[in-house]
Amino acid sequence: MTYNEAFMQRAIELSGTALGIAGTEPFGAVVVRDGRIVGEGLNHSLAHFDPTSHGEVEAIRDACRKLSTVDLSGAEMYTSCEPCPMCVATMEVAGISALYYAASMSQTGEAFEGLTKTHRHPIDVDRLRSQAGALVGDRLIPSQQHLDRQASDILVAWATARKSNG
């Protein structure tokens, strides 16, 4: 995998479109496979009332739809800013093989210093990192498990049906 400046320029160009589009934030990303852009994304969290609508997640969604797959193994992510833990988790699930980013998390924090919580910034990235990787019993959000047998029975039935179908 080799860095290609044209793809980074496109991610930054996408982030710049947020300067003129209400409800967007300046986080752009592109997914590249086999030397071509297969997905693009811009943060639309405020416009869509969707806290998961980060540029990287949107680029992955776009690539998966266009390629009719959820497996992006071998694809690369170019993004205008270092991805948050949620985006990194999404990249892992999708199979993104390489990451290239422009602004660091600390540069973003400096730029966004003083923004109100209306814009959901600054996000406490350290807390997000610690909580995303913690076991359920160690997380700050209280959790309880209920009806696990019923849910597990459905999981087993679903997996069994797929195992027998090859």
Short mmCIF file of C-alpha atoms in Angstrom, two decimals:
data_model
loop_
_atom_site.label_atom_id
_atom_site.label_comp_id
_atom_site.label_asym_id
_atom_site.label_seq_id
_atom_site.Cartn_x
_atom_site.Cartn_y
_atom_site.Cartn_z
CA MET A 1 0.00 0.00 0.00
CA THR A 2 1.37 3.34 -1.02
CA TYR A 3 0.24 6.82 -0.06
CA ASN A 4 -1.29 8.85 -2.90
CA GLU A 5 -1.53 12.60 -2.35
CA ALA A 6 -4.44 13.00 -4.79
CA PHE A 7 -6.65 10.86 -2.54
CA MET A 8 -5.68 12.91 0.54
CA GLN A 9 -6.41 16.10 -1.40
CA ARG A 10 -9.89 14.73 -2.19
CA ALA A 11 -10.55 13.96 1.50
CA ILE A 12 -9.48 17.49 2.44
CA GLU A 13 -11.56 18.94 -0.39
CA LEU A 14 -14.61 17.09 0.96
CA SER A 15 -13.94 18.45 4.46
CA GLY A 16 -13.83 21.97 3.00
CA THR A 17 -17.35 21.61 1.62
CA ALA A 18 -18.55 21.82 5.24
CA LEU A 19 -17.70 25.53 5.16
CA GLY A 20 -20.80 26.11 3.02
CA ILE A 21 -23.20 23.30 3.93
CA ALA A 22 -25.34 23.66 7.06
CA GLY A 23 -25.34 20.68 9.41
CA THR A 24 -21.99 19.34 8.26
CA GLU A 25 -18.66 19.33 10.02
CA PRO A 26 -15.22 19.52 8.36
CA PHE A 27 -14.35 15.83 8.36
CA GLY A 28 -14.04 14.30 4.91
CA ALA A 29 -12.89 10.83 3.92
CA VAL A 30 -12.49 8.57 0.93
CA VAL A 31 -12.16 4.82 0.63
CA VAL A 32 -9.77 3.67 -2.08
CA ARG A 33 -9.56 0.19 -3.57
CA ASP A 34 -7.41 -0.90 -6.49
CA GLY A 35 -6.22 2.65 -7.09
CA ARG A 36 -9.64 4.30 -7.36
CA ILE A 37 -12.05 6.01 -4.99
CA VAL A 38 -14.96 3.68 -4.22
CA GLY A 39 -16.55 5.67 -1.39
CA GLU A 40 -16.71 9.24 -0.13
CA GLY A 41 -18.02 10.72 3.07
CA LEU A 42 -18.54 13.98 4.91
CA ASN A 43 -19.65 14.36 8.51
CA HIS A 44 -23.44 14.99 8.53
CA SER A 45 -24.05 14.35 12.24
CA LEU A 46 -25.95 17.57 12.87
CA ALA A 47 -27.87 17.56 9.57
CA HIS A 48 -29.02 13.95 9.97
CA PHE A 49 -29.32 13.99 13.77
CA ASP A 50 -26.99 11.00 13.64
CA PRO A 51 -23.96 10.96 15.95
CA THR A 52 -22.46 8.11 13.88
CA SER A 53 -22.45 10.12 10.64
CA HIS A 54 -18.71 10.80 10.70
CA GLY A 55 -16.83 11.24 7.42
CA GLU A 56 -15.06 7.88 7.69
CA VAL A 57 -18.26 5.99 8.52
CA GLU A 58 -20.08 7.70 5.64
CA ALA A 59 -17.24 6.83 3.24
CA ILE A 60 -17.39 3.18 4.36
CA ARG A 61 -21.18 3.11 3.97
CA ASP A 62 -20.86 4.61 0.48
CA ALA A 63 -18.15 2.12 -0.56
CA CYS A 64 -20.09 -0.87 0.76
CA ARG A 65 -23.26 0.19 -1.08
CA LYS A 66 -21.40 0.83 -4.33
CA LEU A 67 -19.49 -2.46 -4.13
CA SER A 68 -22.45 -4.47 -2.72
CA THR A 69 -20.32 -5.85 0.10
CA VAL A 70 -19.50 -5.35 3.75
CA ASP A 71 -15.93 -6.59 3.24
CA LEU A 72 -13.53 -3.81 2.29
CA SER A 73 -10.39 -5.89 2.77
CA GLY A 74 -7.53 -4.39 0.82
CA ALA A 75 -9.10 -0.93 0.78
CA GLU A 76 -7.42 2.17 2.16
CA MET A 77 -8.92 5.08 4.11
CA TYR A 78 -7.82 8.65 3.44
CA THR A 79 -9.26 11.13 5.91
CA SER A 80 -8.86 14.82 6.64
CA CYS A 81 -8.45 14.17 10.36
CA GLU A 82 -7.20 11.37 12.59
CA PRO A 83 -10.23 9.11 13.11
CA CYS A 84 -11.98 8.82 16.45
CA PRO A 85 -12.28 5.39 18.13
CA MET A 86 -15.77 4.82 16.67
CA CYS A 87 -14.43 5.34 13.15
CA VAL A 88 -11.43 3.11 13.83
CA ALA A 89 -13.78 0.37 15.07
CA THR A 90 -15.87 0.74 11.90
CA MET A 91 -12.72 0.54 9.79
CA GLU A 92 -11.73 -2.67 11.61
CA VAL A 93 -15.17 -4.24 11.11
CA ALA A 94 -15.13 -3.34 7.41
CA GLY A 95 -11.59 -4.64 6.91
CA ILE A 96 -9.86 -1.40 5.90
CA SER A 97 -6.20 -2.30 5.41
CA ALA A 98 -4.44 1.08 5.68
CA LEU A 99 -5.12 4.54 7.06
CA TYR A 100 -3.74 7.88 5.91
CA TYR A 101 -4.84 11.01 7.78
CA ALA A 102 -4.11 14.75 7.66
CA ALA A 103 -4.85 16.72 10.87
CA SER A 104 -4.08 14.98 14.16
CA MET A 105 -6.54 14.63 17.03
CA SER A 106 -4.61 17.30 18.97
CA GLN A 107 -4.75 19.72 16.00
CA THR A 108 -8.51 19.18 15.82
CA GLY A 109 -8.84 19.78 19.55
CA GLU A 110 -6.91 23.04 19.28
CA ALA A 111 -9.01 24.23 16.32
CA PHE A 112 -12.28 23.37 18.08
CA GLU A 113 -11.34 24.81 21.46
CA GLY A 114 -14.20 26.93 22.75
CA LEU A 115 -16.96 25.34 20.66
CA THR A 116 -20.14 24.67 22.57
CA LYS A 117 -21.62 21.24 23.28
CA THR A 118 -24.23 22.11 20.62
CA HIS A 119 -21.58 21.04 18.15
CA ARG A 120 -20.65 17.98 20.28
CA HIS A 121 -17.09 19.25 20.49
CA PRO A 122 -14.76 18.78 21.95
CA ILE A 123 -15.48 15.06 22.21
CA ASP A 124 -13.56 13.52 25.09
CA VAL A 125 -11.48 11.20 22.93
CA ASP A 126 -9.57 9.71 25.87
CA ARG A 127 -12.84 8.72 27.56
CA LEU A 128 -14.17 7.34 24.26
CA ARG A 129 -11.01 5.26 23.80
CA SER A 130 -11.19 3.82 27.31
CA GLN A 131 -14.90 3.04 27.13
CA ALA A 132 -14.89 1.52 23.64
CA GLY A 133 -12.31 -1.06 24.67
CA ALA A 134 -13.61 -1.80 28.16
CA LEU A 135 -15.48 -4.95 29.14
CA VAL A 136 -19.18 -4.28 29.68
CA GLY A 137 -18.88 -4.48 33.48
CA ASP A 138 -16.02 -1.97 33.52
CA ARG A 139 -17.76 0.77 31.48
CA LEU A 140 -19.08 3.99 32.98
CA ILE A 141 -22.54 3.47 31.43
CA PRO A 142 -24.45 1.15 33.77
CA SER A 143 -25.40 -2.14 32.08
CA GLN A 144 -27.62 -5.10 32.93
CA GLN A 145 -28.15 -8.35 31.04
CA HIS A 146 -31.66 -9.81 30.66
CA LEU A 147 -33.30 -12.59 28.59
CA ASP A 148 -29.94 -13.83 27.35
CA ARG A 149 -31.18 -17.39 26.78
CA GLN A 150 -33.92 -16.24 24.40
CA ALA A 151 -31.52 -14.04 22.45
CA SER A 152 -28.86 -16.77 22.37
CA ASP A 153 -31.36 -19.30 21.02
CA ILE A 154 -32.04 -17.00 18.05
CA LEU A 155 -28.30 -16.52 17.45
CA VAL A 156 -27.75 -20.28 17.46
CA ALA A 157 -30.72 -20.91 15.13
CA TRP A 158 -29.51 -18.25 12.70
CA ALA A 159 -25.93 -19.58 12.66
CA THR A 160 -27.07 -23.21 12.38
CA ALA A 161 -29.21 -22.41 9.33
CA ARG A 162 -26.24 -20.78 7.61
CA LYS A 163 -23.85 -23.60 8.49
CA SER A 164 -26.14 -26.18 6.94
CA ASN A 165 -26.58 -24.07 3.77
CA GLY A 166 -22.82 -24.04 3.19
#
